[in-house]
PDB file of C-alpha atoms in Angstrom:
ATOM      1  CA  MET M  73     159.633 -51.053-188.348  1.00  0.00           C
ATOM      2  CA  ILE M  74     159.180 -52.734-184.804  1.00  0.00           C
ATOM      3  CA  GLU M  75     157.915 -49.420-183.435  1.00  0.00           C
ATOM      4  CA  PRO M  76     154.560 -49.145-184.956  1.00  0.00           C
ATOM      5  CA  ILE M  77     154.001 -53.097-184.176  1.00  0.00           C
ATOM      6  CA  ILE M  78     154.906 -52.211-180.283  1.00  0.00           C
ATOM      7  CA  LEU M  79     152.732 -49.085-180.062  1.00  0.00           C
ATOM      8  CA  GLY M  80     149.869 -50.756-181.914  1.00  0.00           C
ATOM      9  CA  PHE M  81     150.045 -53.563-179.247  1.00  0.00           C
ATOM     10  CA  VAL M  82     150.113 -51.094-176.532  1.00  0.00           C
ATOM     11  CA  GLN M  83     147.214 -49.013-177.653  1.00  0.00           C
ATOM     12  CA  ALA M  84     145.074 -52.606-178.426  1.00  0.00           C
ATOM     13  CA  ILE M  85     145.967 -53.787-174.973  1.00  0.00           C
ATOM     14  CA  THR M  86     145.561 -50.791-172.855  1.00  0.00           C
ATOM     15  CA  GLU M  87     142.746 -49.235-174.674  1.00  0.00           C
ATOM     16  CA  PHE M  88     140.395 -52.121-173.362  1.00  0.00           C
ATOM     17  CA  LEU M  89     142.322 -53.162-170.228  1.00  0.00           C
ATOM     18  CA  PRO M  90     141.625 -50.354-167.427  1.00  0.00           C
ATOM     19  CA  VAL M  91     145.085 -48.963-167.278  1.00  0.00           C
ATOM     20  CA  SER M  92     144.663 -45.867-169.766  1.00  0.00           C
ATOM     21  CA  SER M  93     145.806 -46.291-173.334  1.00  0.00           C
ATOM     22  CA  SER M  94     146.605 -42.516-173.856  1.00  0.00           C
ATOM     23  CA  GLY M  95     148.958 -42.476-170.770  1.00  0.00           C
ATOM     24  CA  HIS M  96     150.759 -45.849-172.006  1.00  0.00           C
ATOM     25  CA  LEU M  97     151.149 -44.484-175.500  1.00  0.00           C
ATOM     26  CA  ARG M  98     152.816 -41.301-174.286  1.00  0.00           C
ATOM     27  CA  ILE M  99     155.003 -43.293-171.997  1.00  0.00           C
ATOM     28  CA  ALA M 100     155.755 -45.998-174.841  1.00  0.00           C
ATOM     29  CA  GLU M 101     156.489 -43.149-177.403  1.00  0.00           C
ATOM     30  CA  TYR M 102     158.903 -41.386-174.802  1.00  0.00           C
ATOM     31  CA  PHE M 103     160.953 -44.731-174.067  1.00  0.00           C
ATOM     32  CA  LEU M 104     160.916 -45.933-177.673  1.00  0.00           C
ATOM     33  CA  GLY M 105     161.973 -42.585-178.922  1.00  0.00           C
ATOM     34  CA  PHE M 106     159.520 -42.950-181.779  1.00  0.00           C
ATOM     35  CA  LYS M 107     159.286 -39.858-184.011  1.00  0.00           C
ATOM     36  CA  MET M 108     157.136 -39.425-186.922  1.00  0.00           C
ATOM     37  CA  GLU M 109     156.745 -36.388-189.122  1.00  0.00           C
ATOM     38  CA  ASN M 110     152.871 -36.673-188.680  1.00  0.00           C
ATOM     39  CA  ILE M 111     152.446 -38.780-185.457  1.00  0.00           C
ATOM     40  CA  LEU M 112     148.651 -37.749-185.376  1.00  0.00           C
ATOM     41  CA  SER M 113     147.954 -40.062-188.641  1.00  0.00           C
ATOM     42  CA  PHE M 114     149.565 -42.923-186.821  1.00  0.00           C
ATOM     43  CA  GLU M 115     147.601 -42.437-183.614  1.00  0.00           C
ATOM     44  CA  ILE M 116     144.419 -42.012-185.592  1.00  0.00           C
ATOM     45  CA  ALA M 117     145.045 -45.395-187.226  1.00  0.00           C
ATOM     46  CA  LEU M 118     145.555 -46.935-183.812  1.00  0.00           C
ATOM     47  CA  HIS M 119     142.283 -45.545-182.476  1.00  0.00           C
ATOM     48  CA  PHE M 120     140.271 -46.489-185.515  1.00  0.00           C
ATOM     49  CA  GLY M 121     141.576 -50.217-184.906  1.00  0.00           C
ATOM     50  CA  THR M 122     140.212 -50.468-181.657  1.00  0.00           C
ATOM     51  CA  PHE M 123     137.273 -48.620-182.652  1.00  0.00           C
ATOM     52  CA  LEU M 124     136.529 -51.466-185.226  1.00  0.00           C
ATOM     53  CA  ALA M 125     137.622 -54.183-182.773  1.00  0.00           C
ATOM     54  CA  THR M 126     134.865 -52.939-180.212  1.00  0.00           C
ATOM     55  CA  CYS M 127     132.237 -52.756-183.055  1.00  0.00           C
ATOM     56  CA  LEU M 128     132.748 -56.342-183.854  1.00  0.00           C
ATOM     57  CA  ILE M 129     132.745 -57.720-180.295  1.00  0.00           C
ATOM     58  CA  PHE M 130     129.545 -55.597-179.530  1.00  0.00           C
ATOM     59  CA  ARG M 131     128.127 -55.972-183.055  1.00  0.00           C
ATOM     60  CA  ASN M 132     124.759 -57.608-181.792  1.00  0.00           C
ATOM     61  CA  ASP M 133     124.106 -54.863-179.134  1.00  0.00           C
ATOM     62  CA  ILE M 134     124.876 -52.090-181.680  1.00  0.00           C
ATOM     63  CA  LEU M 135     122.376 -53.533-184.072  1.00  0.00           C
ATOM     64  CA  ILE M 136     119.699 -54.075-181.399  1.00  0.00           C
ATOM     65  CA  ALA M 137     120.190 -50.283-180.241  1.00  0.00           C
ATOM     66  CA  ILE M 138     119.968 -49.238-183.798  1.00  0.00           C
ATOM     67  CA  LYS M 139     116.786 -51.061-184.401  1.00  0.00           C
ATOM     68  CA  GLY M 140     115.568 -49.800-180.987  1.00  0.00           C
ATOM     69  CA  LEU M 141     116.176 -46.289-181.857  1.00  0.00           C
ATOM     70  CA  PHE M 142     113.855 -46.321-184.752  1.00  0.00           C
ATOM     71  CA  LEU M 143     111.326 -47.925-182.784  1.00  0.00           C
ATOM     72  CA  GLY M 144     111.236 -45.458-180.050  1.00  0.00           C
ATOM     73  CA  LEU M 145     110.804 -42.527-182.591  1.00  0.00           C
ATOM     74  CA  LYS M 146     107.369 -44.254-183.158  1.00  0.00           C
ATOM     75  CA  ASP M 147     106.504 -44.629-179.557  1.00  0.00           C
ATOM     76  CA  PHE M 148     108.943 -43.035-177.340  1.00  0.00           C
ATOM     77  CA  LYS M 149     107.105 -43.640-173.746  1.00  0.00           C
ATOM     78  CA  ASN M 150     106.625 -47.524-174.349  1.00  0.00           C
ATOM     79  CA  ALA M 151     110.143 -47.848-175.823  1.00  0.00           C
ATOM     80  CA  SER M 152     111.839 -46.006-173.013  1.00  0.00           C
ATOM     81  CA  GLU M 153     110.545 -48.446-170.363  1.00  0.00           C
ATOM     82  CA  ASN M 154     109.996 -51.783-172.318  1.00  0.00           C
ATOM     83  CA  ASP M 155     112.344 -52.007-175.400  1.00  0.00           C
ATOM     84  CA  GLU M 156     116.120 -53.008-174.552  1.00  0.00           C
ATOM     85  CA  GLY M 157     117.575 -51.712-177.747  1.00  0.00           C
ATOM     86  CA  PHE M 158     115.924 -48.039-177.323  1.00  0.00           C
ATOM     87  CA  ARG M 159     116.898 -48.094-173.775  1.00  0.00           C
ATOM     88  CA  ILE M 160     120.445 -48.995-174.512  1.00  0.00           C
ATOM     89  CA  ALA M 161     120.637 -46.230-177.515  1.00  0.00           C
ATOM     90  CA  LEU M 162     119.093 -43.584-175.215  1.00  0.00           C
ATOM     91  CA  MET M 163     121.301 -44.545-172.414  1.00  0.00           C
ATOM     92  CA  VAL M 164     124.543 -44.382-174.781  1.00  0.00           C
ATOM     93  CA  ILE M 165     123.498 -40.845-175.969  1.00  0.00           C
ATOM     94  CA  ILE M 166     123.066 -39.436-172.341  1.00  0.00           C
ATOM     95  CA  ALA M 167     126.162 -41.069-171.057  1.00  0.00           C
ATOM     96  CA  SER M 168     128.273 -39.524-174.176  1.00  0.00           C
ATOM     97  CA  ILE M 169     126.994 -35.868-173.350  1.00  0.00           C
ATOM     98  CA  PRO M 170     129.596 -35.053-170.585  1.00  0.00           C
ATOM     99  CA  ILE M 171     132.682 -36.226-172.594  1.00  0.00           C
ATOM    100  CA  ALA M 172     131.273 -34.461-175.896  1.00  0.00           C
ATOM    101  CA  ILE M 173     131.324 -31.200-173.839  1.00  0.00           C
ATOM    102  CA  VAL M 174     134.473 -31.535-171.971  1.00  0.00           C
ATOM    103  CA  GLY M 175     136.328 -32.963-175.279  1.00  0.00           C
ATOM    104  CA  PHE M 176     135.169 -30.007-177.330  1.00  0.00           C
ATOM    105  CA  PHE M 177     136.287 -27.550-174.848  1.00  0.00           C
ATOM    106  CA  LEU M 178     139.426 -29.043-173.459  1.00  0.00           C
ATOM    107  CA  GLU M 179     140.705 -31.102-176.301  1.00  0.00           C
ATOM    108  CA  LYS M 180     143.496 -28.613-177.457  1.00  0.00           C
ATOM    109  CA  TYR M 181     144.734 -28.246-173.786  1.00  0.00           C
ATOM    110  CA  LEU M 182     145.376 -31.945-173.322  1.00  0.00           C
ATOM    111  CA  SER M 183     148.388 -32.986-175.447  1.00  0.00           C
ATOM    112  CA  ASP M 184     150.899 -31.320-173.459  1.00  0.00           C
ATOM    113  CA  ILE M 185     150.395 -32.781-170.088  1.00  0.00           C
ATOM    114  CA  PRO M 186     153.625 -33.386-168.289  1.00  0.00           C
ATOM    115  CA  MET M 187     154.784 -36.905-168.072  1.00  0.00           C
ATOM    116  CA  HIS M 188     154.989 -36.906-164.336  1.00  0.00           C
ATOM    117  CA  ARG M 189     151.204 -35.795-164.193  1.00  0.00           C
ATOM    118  CA  ILE M 190     150.587 -39.205-166.114  1.00  0.00           C
ATOM    119  CA  GLY M 191     152.078 -41.098-163.279  1.00  0.00           C
ATOM    120  CA  LEU M 192     149.864 -39.344-160.810  1.00  0.00           C
ATOM    121  CA  ASN M 193     146.839 -39.883-162.786  1.00  0.00           C
ATOM    122  CA  LEU M 194     147.724 -43.408-163.012  1.00  0.00           C
ATOM    123  CA  ILE M 195     147.853 -43.629-159.221  1.00  0.00           C
ATOM    124  CA  ILE M 196     144.397 -42.195-159.124  1.00  0.00           C
ATOM    125  CA  THR M 197     143.053 -44.766-161.667  1.00  0.00           C
ATOM    126  CA  GLY M 198     144.651 -47.777-159.609  1.00  0.00           C
ATOM    127  CA  SER M 199     143.129 -46.325-156.472  1.00  0.00           C
ATOM    128  CA  ILE M 200     139.709 -46.281-158.064  1.00  0.00           C
ATOM    129  CA  LEU M 201     140.151 -49.904-159.246  1.00  0.00           C
ATOM    130  CA  LEU M 202     141.234 -51.244-156.014  1.00  0.00           C
ATOM    131  CA  LEU M 203     137.966 -49.888-154.414  1.00  0.00           C
ATOM    132  CA  THR M 204     135.891 -51.967-156.578  1.00  0.00           C
ATOM    133  CA  LYS M 205     137.116 -55.141-154.616  1.00  0.00           C
ATOM    134  CA  ASN M 206     134.112 -54.778-152.397  1.00  0.00           C
ATOM    135  CA  THR M 207     131.396 -53.884-154.765  1.00  0.00           C
ATOM    136  CA  ASP M 208     130.061 -57.575-154.779  1.00  0.00           C
ATOM    137  CA  LYS M 209     128.974 -56.572-151.231  1.00  0.00           C
ATOM    138  CA  ILE M 210     126.342 -53.992-152.731  1.00  0.00           C
ATOM    139  CA  PRO M 211     122.943 -55.857-152.706  1.00  0.00           C
ATOM    140  CA  ILE M 212     121.249 -54.314-155.669  1.00  0.00           C
ATOM    141  CA  LYS M 213     122.679 -55.457-159.132  1.00  0.00           C
ATOM    142  CA  LYS M 214     120.842 -53.341-161.849  1.00  0.00           C
ATOM    143  CA  ASP M 215     120.257 -54.515-165.536  1.00  0.00           C
ATOM    144  CA  ILE M 216     119.426 -52.693-168.573  1.00  0.00           C
ATOM    145  CA  PHE M 217     115.831 -52.009-167.303  1.00  0.00           C
ATOM    146  CA  SER M 218     116.573 -51.391-163.535  1.00  0.00           C
ATOM    147  CA  ALA M 219     119.506 -48.941-164.258  1.00  0.00           C
ATOM    148  CA  THR M 220     118.263 -45.338-164.391  1.00  0.00           C
ATOM    149  CA  TYR M 221     119.193 -42.678-166.815  1.00  0.00           C
ATOM    150  CA  TYR M 222     120.734 -40.601-163.999  1.00  0.00           C
ATOM    151  CA  ASN M 223     122.950 -43.636-163.444  1.00  0.00           C
ATOM    152  CA  VAL M 224     124.058 -43.664-166.799  1.00  0.00           C
ATOM    153  CA  PHE M 225     124.739 -39.929-166.884  1.00  0.00           C
ATOM    154  CA  ILE M 226     127.088 -40.395-163.756  1.00  0.00           C
ATOM    155  CA  ILE M 227     128.936 -43.077-165.632  1.00  0.00           C
ATOM    156  CA  GLY M 228     129.390 -40.522-168.675  1.00  0.00           C
ATOM    157  CA  VAL M 229     130.814 -37.878-166.200  1.00  0.00           C
ATOM    158  CA  ALA M 230     133.281 -40.618-165.206  1.00  0.00           C
ATOM    159  CA  GLN M 231     134.076 -41.190-168.857  1.00  0.00           C
ATOM    160  CA  ALA M 232     134.641 -37.426-169.476  1.00  0.00           C
ATOM    161  CA  LEU M 233     137.383 -37.506-166.709  1.00  0.00           C
ATOM    162  CA  ALA M 234     139.427 -39.900-168.724  1.00  0.00           C
ATOM    163  CA  VAL M 235     140.325 -37.218-171.277  1.00  0.00           C
ATOM    164  CA  PHE M 236     143.426 -36.788-169.142  1.00  0.00           C
ATOM    165  CA  HIS M 237     146.320 -38.957-169.918  1.00  0.00           C
ATOM    166  CA  GLY M 238     146.690 -41.614-167.307  1.00  0.00           C
ATOM    167  CA  ILE M 239     143.030 -41.785-166.243  1.00  0.00           C
ATOM    168  CA  SER M 240     141.594 -44.911-167.612  1.00  0.00           C
ATOM    169  CA  ARG M 241     138.281 -44.579-169.444  1.00  0.00           C
ATOM    170  CA  SER M 242     137.181 -48.284-169.056  1.00  0.00           C
ATOM    171  CA  GLY M 243     138.651 -48.013-165.534  1.00  0.00           C
ATOM    172  CA  MET M 244     136.398 -45.068-164.422  1.00  0.00           C
ATOM    173  CA  THR M 245     133.189 -46.149-166.445  1.00  0.00           C
ATOM    174  CA  ILE M 246     133.228 -49.756-165.116  1.00  0.00           C
ATOM    175  CA  SER M 247     134.149 -48.869-161.555  1.00  0.00           C
ATOM    176  CA  VAL M 248     131.364 -46.319-161.257  1.00  0.00           C
ATOM    177  CA  ALA M 249     128.969 -48.505-162.740  1.00  0.00           C
ATOM    178  CA  LEU M 250     129.739 -51.227-160.091  1.00  0.00           C
ATOM    179  CA  PHE M 251     129.675 -48.377-157.374  1.00  0.00           C
ATOM    180  CA  LEU M 252     126.105 -47.539-158.765  1.00  0.00           C
ATOM    181  CA  GLY M 253     124.970 -51.141-158.401  1.00  0.00           C
ATOM    182  CA  LEU M 254     125.189 -52.316-162.136  1.00  0.00           C
ATOM    183  CA  ASN M 255     125.839 -55.983-162.526  1.00  0.00           C
ATOM    184  CA  ARG M 256     129.308 -56.944-163.853  1.00  0.00           C
ATOM    185  CA  ASP M 257     127.820 -58.243-167.281  1.00  0.00           C
ATOM    186  CA  PHE M 258     126.057 -54.768-167.894  1.00  0.00           C
ATOM    187  CA  ALA M 259     128.694 -52.534-166.514  1.00  0.00           C
ATOM    188  CA  GLY M 260     131.183 -53.835-168.983  1.00  0.00           C
ATOM    189  CA  ARG M 261     129.003 -54.068-172.024  1.00  0.00           C
ATOM    190  CA  PHE M 262     127.919 -50.426-171.485  1.00  0.00           C
ATOM    191  CA  SER M 263     131.349 -49.063-170.698  1.00  0.00           C
ATOM    192  CA  PHE M 264     132.599 -50.286-174.155  1.00  0.00           C
ATOM    193  CA  LEU M 265     129.357 -49.254-176.087  1.00  0.00           C
ATOM    194  CA  ILE M 266     129.654 -45.710-174.745  1.00  0.00           C
ATOM    195  CA  SER M 267     133.328 -45.734-175.878  1.00  0.00           C
ATOM    196  CA  LEU M 268     132.325 -45.973-179.506  1.00  0.00           C
ATOM    197  CA  PRO M 269     130.896 -42.284-179.711  1.00  0.00           C
ATOM    198  CA  ALA M 270     133.723 -41.141-177.396  1.00  0.00           C
ATOM    199  CA  ILE M 271     136.362 -42.830-179.853  1.00  0.00           C
ATOM    200  CA  PHE M 272     134.422 -41.642-183.064  1.00  0.00           C
ATOM    201  CA  GLY M 273     134.248 -38.186-181.872  1.00  0.00           C
ATOM    202  CA  ALA M 274     137.864 -37.919-181.152  1.00  0.00           C
ATOM    203  CA  LEU M 275     138.755 -39.198-184.410  1.00  0.00           C
ATOM    204  CA  ILE M 276     136.716 -36.639-186.155  1.00  0.00           C
ATOM    205  CA  LEU M 277     138.278 -33.869-183.856  1.00  0.00           C
ATOM    206  CA  SER M 278     141.775 -35.409-184.782  1.00  0.00           C
ATOM    207  CA  LEU M 279     141.106 -35.336-188.479  1.00  0.00           C
ATOM    208  CA  LYS M 280     140.577 -31.291-188.656  1.00  0.00           C
ATOM    209  CA  ASP M 281     144.351 -31.339-187.539  1.00  0.00           C
ATOM    210  CA  LEU M 282     145.749 -34.068-189.908  1.00  0.00           C
ATOM    211  CA  LYS M 283     148.428 -32.828-192.362  1.00  0.00           C
ATOM    212  CA  ASN M 284     149.459 -34.275-195.497  1.00  0.00           C
ATOM    213  CA  PHE M 285     151.608 -37.486-194.957  1.00  0.00           C
ATOM    214  CA  ASN M 286     153.908 -39.531-196.870  1.00  0.00           C
ATOM    215  CA  ASN M 287     154.173 -43.200-197.981  1.00  0.00           C
ATOM    216  CA  PHE M 288     156.428 -43.914-194.962  1.00  0.00           C
ATOM    217  CA  ASP M 289     153.471 -42.513-192.549  1.00  0.00           C
ATOM    218  CA  ILE M 290     151.048 -44.804-194.431  1.00  0.00           C
ATOM    219  CA  VAL M 291     153.052 -47.900-193.908  1.00  0.00           C
ATOM    220  CA  TYR M 292     153.353 -47.129-190.223  1.00  0.00           C
ATOM    221  CA  ALA M 293     149.771 -46.203-190.023  1.00  0.00           C
ATOM    222  CA  VAL M 294     148.579 -49.611-191.722  1.00  0.00           C
ATOM    223  CA  ILE M 295     150.757 -51.698-189.591  1.00  0.00           C
ATOM    224  CA  GLY M 296     149.589 -49.943-186.400  1.00  0.00           C
ATOM    225  CA  PHE M 297     145.948 -50.242-187.573  1.00  0.00           C
ATOM    226  CA  ILE M 298     146.217 -53.954-188.138  1.00  0.00           C
ATOM    227  CA  THR M 299     148.134 -54.669-184.679  1.00  0.00           C
ATOM    228  CA  SER M 300     145.713 -52.590-182.746  1.00  0.00           C
ATOM    229  CA  PHE M 301     142.487 -54.216-184.448  1.00  0.00           C
ATOM    230  CA  VAL M 302     143.826 -57.890-183.813  1.00  0.00           C
ATOM    231  CA  PHE M 303     145.146 -57.384-180.326  1.00  0.00           C
ATOM    232  CA  GLY M 304     142.184 -55.400-179.324  1.00  0.00           C
ATOM    233  CA  ILE M 305     139.873 -58.182-180.125  1.00  0.00           C
ATOM    234  CA  ILE M 306     142.128 -60.392-177.782  1.00  0.00           C
ATOM    235  CA  ALA M 307     142.094 -57.887-174.964  1.00  0.00           C
ATOM    236  CA  LEU M 308     138.580 -57.110-174.956  1.00  0.00           C
ATOM    237  CA  LYS M 309     137.707 -60.826-174.703  1.00  0.00           C
ATOM    238  CA  PHE M 310     140.061 -61.146-171.876  1.00  0.00           C
ATOM    239  CA  LEU M 311     138.871 -58.365-169.935  1.00  0.00           C
ATOM    240  CA  ILE M 312     135.050 -59.346-170.262  1.00  0.00           C
ATOM    241  CA  SER M 313     136.283 -62.590-168.803  1.00  0.00           C
ATOM    242  CA  PHE M 314     138.259 -61.041-166.203  1.00  0.00           C
ATOM    243  CA  LEU M 315     135.325 -58.803-165.263  1.00  0.00           C
ATOM    244  CA  LYS M 316     132.854 -61.608-165.053  1.00  0.00           C
ATOM    245  CA  ARG M 317     135.197 -63.363-162.541  1.00  0.00           C
ATOM    246  CA  GLY M 318     135.071 -60.515-160.238  1.00  0.00           C
ATOM    247  CA  ARG M 319     138.898 -59.884-160.555  1.00  0.00           C
ATOM    248  CA  PHE M 320     138.714 -56.262-162.019  1.00  0.00           C
ATOM    249  CA  PHE M 321     140.274 -54.760-158.936  1.00  0.00           C
ATOM    250  CA  HIS M 322     143.576 -56.703-159.911  1.00  0.00           C
ATOM    251  CA  PHE M 323     144.270 -53.867-162.439  1.00  0.00           C
ATOM    252  CA  GLY M 324     144.475 -51.347-159.753  1.00  0.00           C
ATOM    253  CA  PHE M 325     147.989 -52.965-158.381  1.00  0.00           C
ATOM    254  CA  TYR M 326     149.297 -52.776-161.850  1.00  0.00           C
ATOM    255  CA  CYS M 327     148.371 -48.911-162.333  1.00  0.00           C
ATOM    256  CA  MET M 328     149.569 -48.245-158.868  1.00  0.00           C
ATOM    257  CA  ILE M 329     153.150 -49.708-159.487  1.00  0.00           C
ATOM    258  CA  VAL M 330     153.481 -48.209-163.016  1.00  0.00           C
ATOM    259  CA  GLY M 331     152.184 -44.784-161.765  1.00  0.00           C
ATOM    260  CA  ILE M 332     154.573 -44.625-158.969  1.00  0.00           C
ATOM    261  CA  ALA M 333     157.456 -45.774-161.296  1.00  0.00           C
ATOM    262  CA  VAL M 334     156.705 -43.070-163.910  1.00  0.00           C
ATOM    263  CA  TYR M 335     156.310 -40.166-161.272  1.00  0.00           C
ATOM    264  CA  LEU M 336     159.521 -41.060-159.598  1.00  0.00           C
ATOM    265  CA  TYR M 337     161.346 -41.392-163.159  1.00  0.00           C
ATOM    266  CA  PHE M 338     160.190 -38.051-164.398  1.00  0.00           C
ATOM    267  CA  THR M 339     160.714 -36.061-161.149  1.00  0.00           C
ATOM    268  CA  THR M 340     164.154 -37.486-160.416  1.00  0.00           C
ATOM    269  CA  VAL M 341     165.938 -39.285-163.088  1.00  0.00           C
ATOM    270  CA  ALA M 342     164.622 -37.621-166.172  1.00  0.00           C
ATOM    271  CA  VAL M 343     165.152 -33.924-164.581  1.00  0.00           C
ATOM    272  CA  ASN M 344     168.760 -34.692-164.037  1.00  0.00           C
TER     273      ASN M 344
END
C-alpha cells in the first residue's frame, strides 16, 4: 500500500518542479517494481490530483481569464489590447496549439521510450535550466500586456517538447519565457496556466484507453489522487517562491546528476 503514496508524492513534486514528472514516474515505477493490472487508471488519478491543485492555486487567474473571454467576444480588438483576462485566455489558447497537435499525433508512440533515453532527456532539461542563471541580465521584463502572442506561441512550442519523458514541461516553458524576457512572476503563472489544457487533454486521451478496473485499482487510485493533490499544492507554492528569488537554475544541477545516473545505470548495470 506504500507504493501509491510514494508515486503520488513523486507525481506531485515533479509535476511542478522543473524535473519531469513523467520521467520520474517511469523511474520510480521501475525501481519500486510497481505493477497494476490497470496502471493507466492510477496514472490518470495522479494527474487529476495535480490538475486540481493547479486550479486551486491559480483560481483567481482562471476566473479572470473566463470573464475576460466573454468580454472579448463582445469587443475583440479592445479586449485583446487592454483587458488582462482576455489576453490571458487568448494567450493560453495560442500556447496550447503546439502541444495539442504534437500530443494528438505522437501520443501512442511515447509510452515505450527506453529508460536510458529518459536519462538523456533529463540531461537536456538540466542543461537548459542552468542557462537561465543569466536571464536576469536581460533588460526587458515583459508582463501580460507587453508580452506578444508570438512570445507565447514559442512558449507553447517549448511545452510541446515535454511530451517526451524526461523533458520537463515547467522547466521548458519557464526557461523559454525567461529567455524571451518575461518577468519571473508572469513566466511562472503563465507556465502553469497553460499546463491546465495540456493536462486536461492528456486525461481525455487516456480515458479512451481505460479498461474496466477492480476495487483494488480504485483504492490505489484514490490514495494516489489524494497524495498528488496535497503534495502538489505544497510543491507549487514552493516553486513559485523559489522562482521569485531567482534560484530556478538550481534545479538544473539535480536534473544533470539524475540524468547521468539513470543513463549510466540503464546502459551498463541494467543490461548485464
